[in-house]
């Protein structure tokens, strides 16, 4: 079967490469000729483990091709996926103008029955809008169906998430389009992946409900960690024991400097905006947003308490991306914290295994170091902001020697408080009381 993917960004390219791996004939379209030319020469515009190899394999096997021609992409395919960006607007609502433009283009280009699938995260009602725009743009009536098939890919493990998902959601209006979508995901039958077939509106909401719930779970454990510090409890044990209750589950209970990335902040804001539109107060979602904002300022307060003052201090930061295994710094708590530190007069030096280039463009005043150890060089404190594996086994003796004062602020609870104190560090972490250094 031949399918096309419109929009070769993160979701589009992962979807294209994985469907090609499933054995389908895939055309990946983007209106940006430079992006397409780069991908044709094997360059991937962002870091995602395994993606480059998968794209190469698809291209070499002749199953993955690239184009800038929308009409060609539409005419070749029985199924057309829309994976263009849906950025947030200032009021938190979602800008679906790219989706609308693509829908109109598809309507104009379509010459035979096609299934149009929205994979981008779109507000409830977008599927019906896509249907209307395609109908209005058609030069003569051609039969088509609209489907919602939201993605649940995590950056850094997107390929694994695509190939071994927890579930596939298909929102459709007729059995024929559901059957065609199920066919695309046929390799997943072998691993008994549940397929949830429902209406378009329900599918659209499932994505927002899932991400808002996960963001709320993180905000909950972050708030609990503050209480742990006040009463002398250990958040890791609290989370562990909570997670052993099957109704709660152990995932997404890691306390940290707050959630970030391209999805959670945007999706929670969007569900609040959709709620407003329908006069339905989304109080829990709003509380998650507020708690997440407080968490970042709390991290700066922690650094201030550890150092006495931030002004004129040299602070080394390990990790810039919003989480490990990605170069993405969108809504990264590390970047937000660095900005606050710079505003308070700190001199910040940082290192990240993948996100240095992106950060240099956004924060030119930041000193970028060549490795983890240069970060600690002559610094008043070191802050571990993103839990890359490289930072889990640091030569702590070397770091201690290089620091002006042995202050280690661990915003991801990577290290053991007692061990750090025994090594002579003033060790600060989240939701745990640190012993006094030996
Ligand atoms: C998320 C969803 O997981 C995915 O299903 C959706 O399609 C897109 O949004 P992603 O943004 O790639 O994926 O990252 P994820 O691994 O979910 O982490 C999001 C943020 O939450 C990160 O900032 C991470 O550090 C933080 N987080 C996650 C915590 O602070 N604690 C946790 O326990 C888990």
Coordinates of C-alpha atoms and ligand atoms in Angstrom, one line a residue:
X1 CA 0.0 0.0 0.0
X2 CA 1.2 3.5 -0.8
X3 CA 0.8 6.2 1.9
X4 CA 2.0 9.9 2.1
X5 CA 3.1 12.0 5.0
X6 CA 2.5 15.7 4.7
X7 CA 4.9 17.6 6.9
X8 CA 8.4 16.2 7.5
X9 CA 9.0 17.5 11.0
X10 CA 9.6 15.3 14.0
X11 CA 6.3 13.4 14.0
X12 CA 6.2 13.2 10.2
X13 CA 9.6 11.8 9.7
X14 CA 9.4 9.3 12.5
X15 CA 6.0 8.2 11.2
X16 CA 7.3 7.9 7.6
X17 CA 10.4 6.0 8.6
X18 CA 8.5 3.5 10.8
X19 CA 5.7 2.9 8.2
X20 CA 8.4 2.2 5.6
X21 CA 9.9 -0.2 8.1
X22 CA 6.4 -1.9 8.3
X23 CA 6.9 -2.5 4.6
X24 CA 4.6 0.2 3.2
X25 CA 5.5 2.5 0.3
X26 CA 5.9 5.9 1.8
X27 CA 6.2 9.4 0.3
X28 CA 7.3 12.1 2.7
X29 CA 6.3 15.6 1.7
X30 CA 7.4 19.0 2.9
X31 CA 7.1 22.4 1.4
X32 CA 10.6 23.4 2.5
X33 CA 12.9 22.4 -0.4
X34 CA 16.1 22.7 1.7
X35 CA 14.7 20.3 4.3
X36 CA 13.7 17.8 1.6
X37 CA 17.1 18.1 -0.1
X38 CA 18.9 17.6 3.2
X39 CA 16.9 14.5 4.0
X40 CA 17.5 13.1 0.5
X41 CA 21.2 13.4 1.2
X42 CA 20.6 11.5 4.5
X43 CA 20.7 14.4 6.9
X44 CA 18.2 14.4 9.7
X45 CA 17.5 18.0 11.0
X46 CA 17.3 16.9 14.7
X47 CA 18.6 14.2 17.0
X48 CA 16.5 11.1 17.6
X49 CA 18.2 7.8 18.4
X50 CA 17.9 5.3 15.6
X51 CA 16.1 7.6 13.1
X52 CA 18.9 8.3 10.8
X53 CA 19.5 4.5 10.3
X54 CA 15.8 3.8 9.7
X55 CA 15.5 6.6 7.2
X56 CA 18.6 5.3 5.4
X57 CA 17.2 1.8 5.4
X58 CA 13.8 2.9 4.0
X59 CA 15.5 4.9 1.2
X60 CA 17.9 2.2 0.3
X61 CA 15.0 -0.3 0.2
X62 CA 13.1 2.0 -2.1
X63 CA 10.2 2.3 0.3
X64 CA 10.8 5.9 1.5
X65 CA 10.9 8.8 -0.9
X66 CA 10.8 12.6 -0.5
X67 CA 9.0 15.3 -2.4
X68 CA 8.0 19.0 -2.2
X69 CA 5.0 18.3 -4.5
X70 CA 1.8 18.0 -2.5
X71 CA -0.3 17.0 -5.5
X72 CA 2.1 14.2 -6.3
X73 CA 2.1 13.0 -2.7
X74 CA -1.7 13.0 -2.6
X75 CA -2.3 11.3 -5.9
X76 CA 0.1 8.4 -5.2
X77 CA -1.5 7.5 -1.9
X78 CA -4.5 5.7 -0.5
X79 CA -3.8 7.2 2.9
X80 CA -2.5 10.7 3.5
X81 CA -1.3 11.6 7.0
X82 CA -1.2 15.3 8.1
X83 CA 1.7 15.8 10.4
X84 CA 2.3 19.6 10.2
X85 CA 3.0 21.7 13.2
X86 CA 0.2 23.0 15.5
X87 CA 1.9 25.7 17.6
X88 CA 0.4 27.4 20.6
X89 CA -0.9 31.0 20.3
X90 CA -0.3 33.6 23.0
X91 CA -3.7 32.8 24.7
X92 CA -2.9 29.0 24.8
X93 CA -5.2 28.0 22.0
X94 CA -3.8 26.1 19.1
X95 CA -2.9 27.5 15.7
X96 CA -4.3 25.1 13.1
X97 CA -3.6 27.3 10.1
X98 CA -1.0 24.9 8.7
X99 CA -3.5 22.0 9.0
X100 CA -6.1 24.0 7.3
X101 CA -3.8 25.0 4.4
X102 CA -2.8 21.4 3.9
X103 CA -6.4 20.2 4.0
X104 CA -7.3 22.7 1.3
X105 CA -4.3 21.6 -0.8
X106 CA -5.3 17.9 -0.4
X107 CA -8.9 18.8 -1.5
X108 CA -7.6 20.4 -4.7
X109 CA -5.2 17.7 -5.5
X110 CA -7.3 14.6 -4.8
X111 CA -8.5 12.5 -7.8
X112 CA -9.6 9.2 -6.2
X113 CA -10.8 7.8 -2.9
X114 CA -8.4 8.8 -0.1
X115 CA -8.3 8.5 3.6
X116 CA -7.0 11.7 5.2
X117 CA -5.6 11.2 8.7
X118 CA -4.7 13.9 11.2
X119 CA -1.7 12.7 13.3
X120 CA -0.7 16.1 14.6
X121 CA -2.2 17.0 18.0
X122 CA -5.3 19.1 17.1
X123 CA -8.1 20.5 19.2
X124 CA -11.5 18.7 19.2
X125 CA -13.4 19.7 16.1
X126 CA -10.4 19.9 13.8
X127 CA -11.3 16.6 12.0
X128 CA -14.7 18.0 11.0
X129 CA -13.0 21.3 9.9
X130 CA -10.5 19.3 7.7
X131 CA -13.5 17.5 6.2
X132 CA -15.3 20.7 5.4
X133 CA -12.1 22.3 3.9
X134 CA -11.4 19.3 1.7
X135 CA -15.0 19.2 0.4
X136 CA -15.0 23.0 -0.3
X137 CA -11.7 22.8 -2.2
X138 CA -12.6 19.8 -4.4
X139 CA -12.9 20.8 -8.1
X140 CA -15.3 17.9 -8.6
X141 CA -16.7 15.5 -5.9
X142 CA -14.3 12.7 -5.0
X143 CA -15.1 10.3 -2.2
X144 CA -12.8 10.6 0.9
X145 CA -12.8 9.8 4.7
X146 CA -11.3 11.8 7.5
X147 CA -9.6 9.9 10.4
X148 CA -8.0 11.0 13.7
X149 CA -5.0 8.9 14.6
X150 CA -3.1 10.8 17.3
X151 CA 0.6 10.1 18.0
X152 CA 1.9 9.3 21.4
X153 CA 5.6 9.5 20.6
X154 CA 8.1 10.5 23.2
X155 CA 11.2 12.3 22.0
X156 CA 14.2 10.2 22.5
X157 CA 12.3 6.9 22.2
X158 CA 9.9 7.8 19.4
X159 CA 10.8 4.8 17.2
X160 CA 10.3 2.3 20.0
X161 CA 7.0 4.0 20.8
X162 CA 5.9 3.8 17.2
X163 CA 6.9 0.2 16.8
X164 CA 5.7 -1.0 20.2
X165 CA 2.9 1.4 21.2
X166 CA 0.7 0.9 24.3
X167 CA -2.3 1.4 22.0
X168 CA -3.3 2.8 18.6
X169 CA -6.3 5.2 18.6
X170 CA -8.4 5.4 15.4
X171 CA -11.2 8.0 15.3
X172 CA -13.3 7.6 12.2
X173 CA -16.8 7.9 10.8
X174 CA -17.0 4.6 8.8
X175 CA -15.8 1.0 9.0
X176 CA -14.0 1.2 5.7
X177 CA -11.5 3.8 6.9
X178 CA -11.0 2.0 10.2
X179 CA -10.2 -1.2 8.3
X180 CA -7.7 0.6 6.0
X181 CA -5.9 2.2 9.1
X182 CA -5.9 -1.2 10.9
X183 CA -4.2 -2.6 7.8
X184 CA -1.4 -0.1 8.1
X185 CA -0.7 -1.1 11.6
X186 CA -0.9 -4.9 10.8
X187 CA 2.6 -5.7 12.1
X188 CA 1.4 -4.6 15.6
X189 CA -1.1 -7.5 15.7
X190 CA 1.8 -9.9 16.4
X191 CA 2.5 -8.0 19.6
X192 CA -1.2 -7.8 20.4
X193 CA -1.3 -4.0 20.5
X194 CA -4.8 -2.8 21.6
X195 CA -6.6 -0.8 18.9
X196 CA -9.2 1.7 20.1
X197 CA -11.6 2.5 17.3
X198 CA -13.9 5.4 18.2
X199 CA -15.3 8.7 16.9
X200 CA -13.1 11.5 15.6
X201 CA -13.9 13.8 18.4
X202 CA -13.2 11.2 21.1
X203 CA -9.8 10.3 19.4
X204 CA -8.9 14.0 19.4
X205 CA -9.7 14.4 23.0
X206 CA -7.9 11.1 24.1
X207 CA -4.5 12.7 23.1
X208 CA -5.1 15.8 25.2
X209 CA -6.6 13.9 28.1
X210 CA -3.6 11.6 28.2
X211 CA -0.9 14.3 28.1
X212 CA -2.8 16.5 30.6
X213 CA -3.1 13.5 33.0
X214 CA 0.7 12.8 32.7
X215 CA 1.6 16.4 33.2
X216 CA -0.7 16.5 36.3
X217 CA 1.0 13.4 37.7
X218 CA 4.4 15.1 37.4
X219 CA 3.1 18.3 39.0
X220 CA 1.6 16.2 41.8
X221 CA 4.8 14.4 42.7
X222 CA 6.7 17.7 42.4
X223 CA 4.4 19.4 44.9
X224 CA 4.6 16.4 47.2
X225 CA 8.4 16.7 47.1
X226 CA 8.2 20.2 48.6
X227 CA 6.2 18.7 51.5
X228 CA 8.7 15.9 51.8
X229 CA 11.5 18.5 52.3
X230 CA 9.5 20.3 55.0
X231 CA 8.6 17.2 57.0
X232 CA 11.9 15.3 56.5
X233 CA 10.4 12.5 54.3
X234 CA 12.0 11.0 51.2
X235 CA 10.1 11.6 47.9
X236 CA 11.7 8.6 46.2
X237 CA 10.3 6.2 48.8
X238 CA 6.9 8.0 48.7
X239 CA 6.8 7.6 44.9
X240 CA 8.0 4.1 44.9
X241 CA 5.4 2.9 47.4
X242 CA 2.7 4.9 45.6
X243 CA 3.7 3.4 42.3
X244 CA 3.4 -0.1 43.7
X245 CA -0.4 0.4 43.9
X246 CA -1.5 -0.9 40.5
X247 CA -4.2 1.9 40.3
X248 CA -1.5 4.5 40.4
X249 CA 1.5 2.9 38.5
X250 CA 5.1 3.7 38.9
X251 CA 5.7 5.7 35.8
X252 CA 5.8 9.5 35.7
X253 CA 6.4 9.8 39.4
X254 CA 10.0 11.1 39.1
X255 CA 10.3 14.5 40.8
X256 CA 12.4 17.1 38.9
X257 CA 12.6 20.7 37.9
X258 CA 9.2 20.6 36.2
X259 CA 7.9 19.2 32.9
X260 CA 8.9 20.7 29.6
X261 CA 9.2 19.8 25.9
X262 CA 7.1 20.4 22.8
X263 CA 4.0 18.6 24.0
X264 CA 3.0 18.8 27.7
X265 CA 3.1 22.6 28.1
X266 CA 1.3 23.2 24.8
X267 CA -1.3 20.5 25.2
X268 CA -2.2 21.4 28.8
X269 CA -2.6 25.1 27.7
X270 CA -4.8 23.9 24.8
X271 CA -7.1 21.8 26.9
X272 CA -7.6 24.8 29.2
X273 CA -8.4 26.9 26.2
X274 CA -10.8 24.3 24.8
X275 CA -12.5 24.2 28.2
X276 CA -12.9 28.0 28.2
X277 CA -14.4 27.9 24.7
X278 CA -17.0 25.4 26.0
X279 CA -17.5 27.1 29.4
X280 CA -16.0 24.1 31.2
X281 CA -13.5 25.0 33.9
X282 CA -10.4 22.8 33.7
X283 CA -9.3 23.4 37.3
X284 CA -6.9 20.5 37.6
X285 CA -5.1 21.2 34.3
X286 CA -4.7 24.8 35.5
X287 CA -3.3 23.7 38.8
X288 CA -0.8 21.5 37.0
X289 CA 0.4 24.5 34.9
X290 CA 0.7 26.7 38.1
X291 CA 2.6 24.0 40.0
X292 CA 4.9 23.5 37.0
X293 CA 5.7 27.3 36.9
X294 CA 6.3 27.3 40.7
X295 CA 8.6 24.3 40.5
X296 CA 11.1 26.2 38.3
X297 CA 11.3 29.2 40.6
X298 CA 11.6 26.8 43.5
X299 CA 14.7 25.4 41.8
X300 CA 16.2 28.8 41.6
X301 CA 15.4 29.4 45.3
X302 CA 17.2 26.2 46.1
X303 CA 20.2 27.3 44.2
X304 CA 20.0 30.7 46.0
X305 CA 19.8 29.0 49.4
X306 CA 22.8 26.8 48.6
X307 CA 24.9 29.7 47.5
X308 CA 23.7 32.5 49.8
X309 CA 23.3 34.7 46.7
X310 CA 23.2 34.2 43.0
X311 CA 24.6 37.6 42.0
X312 CA 28.2 37.3 40.7
X313 CA 28.4 33.5 41.3
X314 CA 29.8 31.2 38.7
X315 CA 27.3 28.3 38.2
X316 CA 28.0 25.2 36.2
X317 CA 24.9 23.6 34.6
X318 CA 24.9 20.0 33.3
X319 CA 22.1 19.4 30.7
X320 CA 20.2 21.8 28.6
X321 CA 17.6 19.7 26.7
X322 CA 14.2 19.3 28.3
X323 CA 15.0 15.6 28.9
X324 CA 17.8 13.2 27.9
X325 CA 18.3 11.7 24.5
X326 CA 17.0 14.7 22.6
X327 CA 18.5 18.0 21.3
X328 CA 15.2 19.7 21.9
X329 CA 15.3 22.7 24.3
X330 CA 11.7 23.8 23.8
X331 CA 10.2 24.7 27.3
X332 CA 13.2 23.1 28.8
X333 CA 13.3 23.7 32.6
X334 CA 17.1 23.9 32.4
X335 CA 16.9 26.8 30.0
X336 CA 14.2 28.6 32.1
X337 CA 16.3 28.2 35.2
X338 CA 19.4 29.4 33.4
X339 CA 17.5 32.5 32.3
X340 CA 16.5 33.3 35.9
X341 CA 20.1 32.8 37.1
X342 CA 21.4 35.1 34.4
X343 CA 18.8 37.7 35.4
X344 CA 19.9 37.5 39.0
X345 CA 23.5 38.3 37.9
X346 CA 25.1 34.8 37.8
X347 CA 27.8 33.8 35.3
X348 CA 26.6 30.5 33.9
X349 CA 28.7 27.8 32.1
X350 CA 27.0 24.7 30.7
X351 CA 27.3 21.5 28.8
X352 CA 24.9 19.2 27.0
X353 CA 25.7 16.2 24.9
X354 CA 23.3 17.2 22.1
X355 CA 21.6 20.6 22.7
X356 CA 24.5 23.0 22.5
X357 CA 23.9 24.4 19.0
X358 CA 20.2 25.1 19.7
X359 CA 21.1 26.8 23.1
X360 CA 23.9 28.9 21.6
X361 CA 21.3 30.6 19.3
X362 CA 18.9 31.3 22.1
X363 CA 21.3 32.2 24.9
X364 CA 24.4 33.8 23.5
X365 CA 25.4 35.1 27.0
X366 CA 25.8 31.5 28.2
X367 CA 29.3 30.0 28.2
X368 CA 29.2 26.6 26.5
X369 CA 31.7 24.1 27.7
X370 CA 33.3 21.2 25.9
X371 CA 32.5 18.5 28.5
X372 CA 31.1 17.9 32.0
X373 CA 34.3 18.7 33.7
X374 CA 34.9 22.1 32.1
X375 CA 31.4 23.0 33.6
X376 CA 32.7 22.6 37.1
X377 CA 36.0 24.5 36.4
X378 CA 36.3 27.3 39.0
X379 CA 32.5 27.2 39.6
X380 CA 30.8 28.1 42.9
X381 CA 28.3 25.3 42.4
X382 CA 27.3 22.7 39.9
X383 CA 23.6 22.1 39.0
X384 CA 22.6 18.8 37.3
X385 CA 19.5 19.9 35.3
X386 CA 18.9 17.1 32.8
X387 CA 19.6 13.4 33.6
X388 CA 21.7 12.3 30.6
X389 CA 23.4 9.0 31.2
X390 CA 26.7 10.7 30.8
X391 CA 26.0 12.6 34.1
X392 CA 25.1 9.5 36.1
X393 CA 28.7 8.3 36.5
X394 CA 30.7 11.5 36.8
X395 CA 34.2 11.5 38.3
X396 CA 33.0 13.2 41.4
X397 CA 36.4 13.6 43.0
X398 CA 37.6 15.5 39.9
X399 CA 34.5 17.7 40.0
X400 CA 35.0 18.5 43.7
X401 CA 38.6 19.5 43.1
X402 CA 37.6 21.8 40.2
X403 CA 34.8 23.5 42.1
X404 CA 35.5 26.6 44.2
X405 CA 33.1 25.3 46.8
X406 CA 31.9 21.7 46.8
X407 CA 28.2 22.5 46.2
X408 CA 26.3 20.0 44.1
X409 CA 22.7 20.7 43.3
X410 CA 21.0 17.7 41.8
X411 CA 17.6 18.6 40.3
X412 CA 17.0 15.0 39.0
X413 CA 17.9 13.1 42.2
X414 CA 20.6 11.1 40.3
X415 CA 23.1 10.8 43.2
X416 CA 22.8 9.3 46.8
X417 CA 22.7 12.0 49.5
X418 CA 24.8 10.0 52.0
X419 CA 27.4 9.1 49.5
X420 CA 27.7 12.7 48.3
X421 CA 27.9 14.0 51.9
X422 CA 30.6 11.4 52.7
X423 CA 32.6 12.6 49.8
X424 CA 32.5 16.1 51.3
X425 CA 29.9 17.7 49.0
X426 CA 27.2 20.1 50.2
X427 CA 24.6 18.1 48.3
X428 CA 21.1 19.4 47.5
X429 CA 18.5 17.4 45.8
X430 CA 14.6 17.4 45.5
X431 CA 12.3 16.1 48.1
X432 CA 15.0 14.6 50.3
X433 CA 16.8 16.0 53.3
X434 CA 20.6 16.0 52.8
X435 CA 23.0 14.9 55.5
X436 CA 25.6 17.4 56.5
X437 CA 28.9 16.8 54.7
X438 CA 31.7 14.9 56.4
Ligands
LIG1 C1 5.2 13.5 25.8 C2 4.3 12.2 25.9 O1 5.0 11.3 26.8 C3 4.1 11.6 24.5 O2 3.2 10.5 24.7 C4 3.5 12.7 23.6 O3 3.2 12.2 22.4 C5 4.4 13.9 23.6 O4 4.6 14.4 24.9 P1 7.8 14.0 25.4 O5 7.5 15.4 25.5 O6 8.8 13.5 24.4 O7 6.5 13.1 25.3 O8 8.5 13.6 26.8 P2 8.2 12.8 28.1 O9 9.2 11.7 28.2 O10 6.8 12.4 28.2 O11 8.6 13.9 29.2 C6 8.0 15.1 29.3 C7 8.5 16.0 30.4 O12 8.1 15.5 31.7 C8 10.1 16.1 30.5 O13 10.4 17.4 30.7 C9 10.5 15.1 31.6 O14 11.7 15.5 32.2 C10 9.3 15.3 32.5 N1 9.1 14.2 33.4 C11 8.7 13.0 32.9 C12 9.2 14.3 34.8 O15 9.6 15.4 35.3 N2 9.0 13.3 35.6 C13 8.6 12.1 35.1 O16 8.4 11.2 35.9 C14 8.4 11.9 33.7

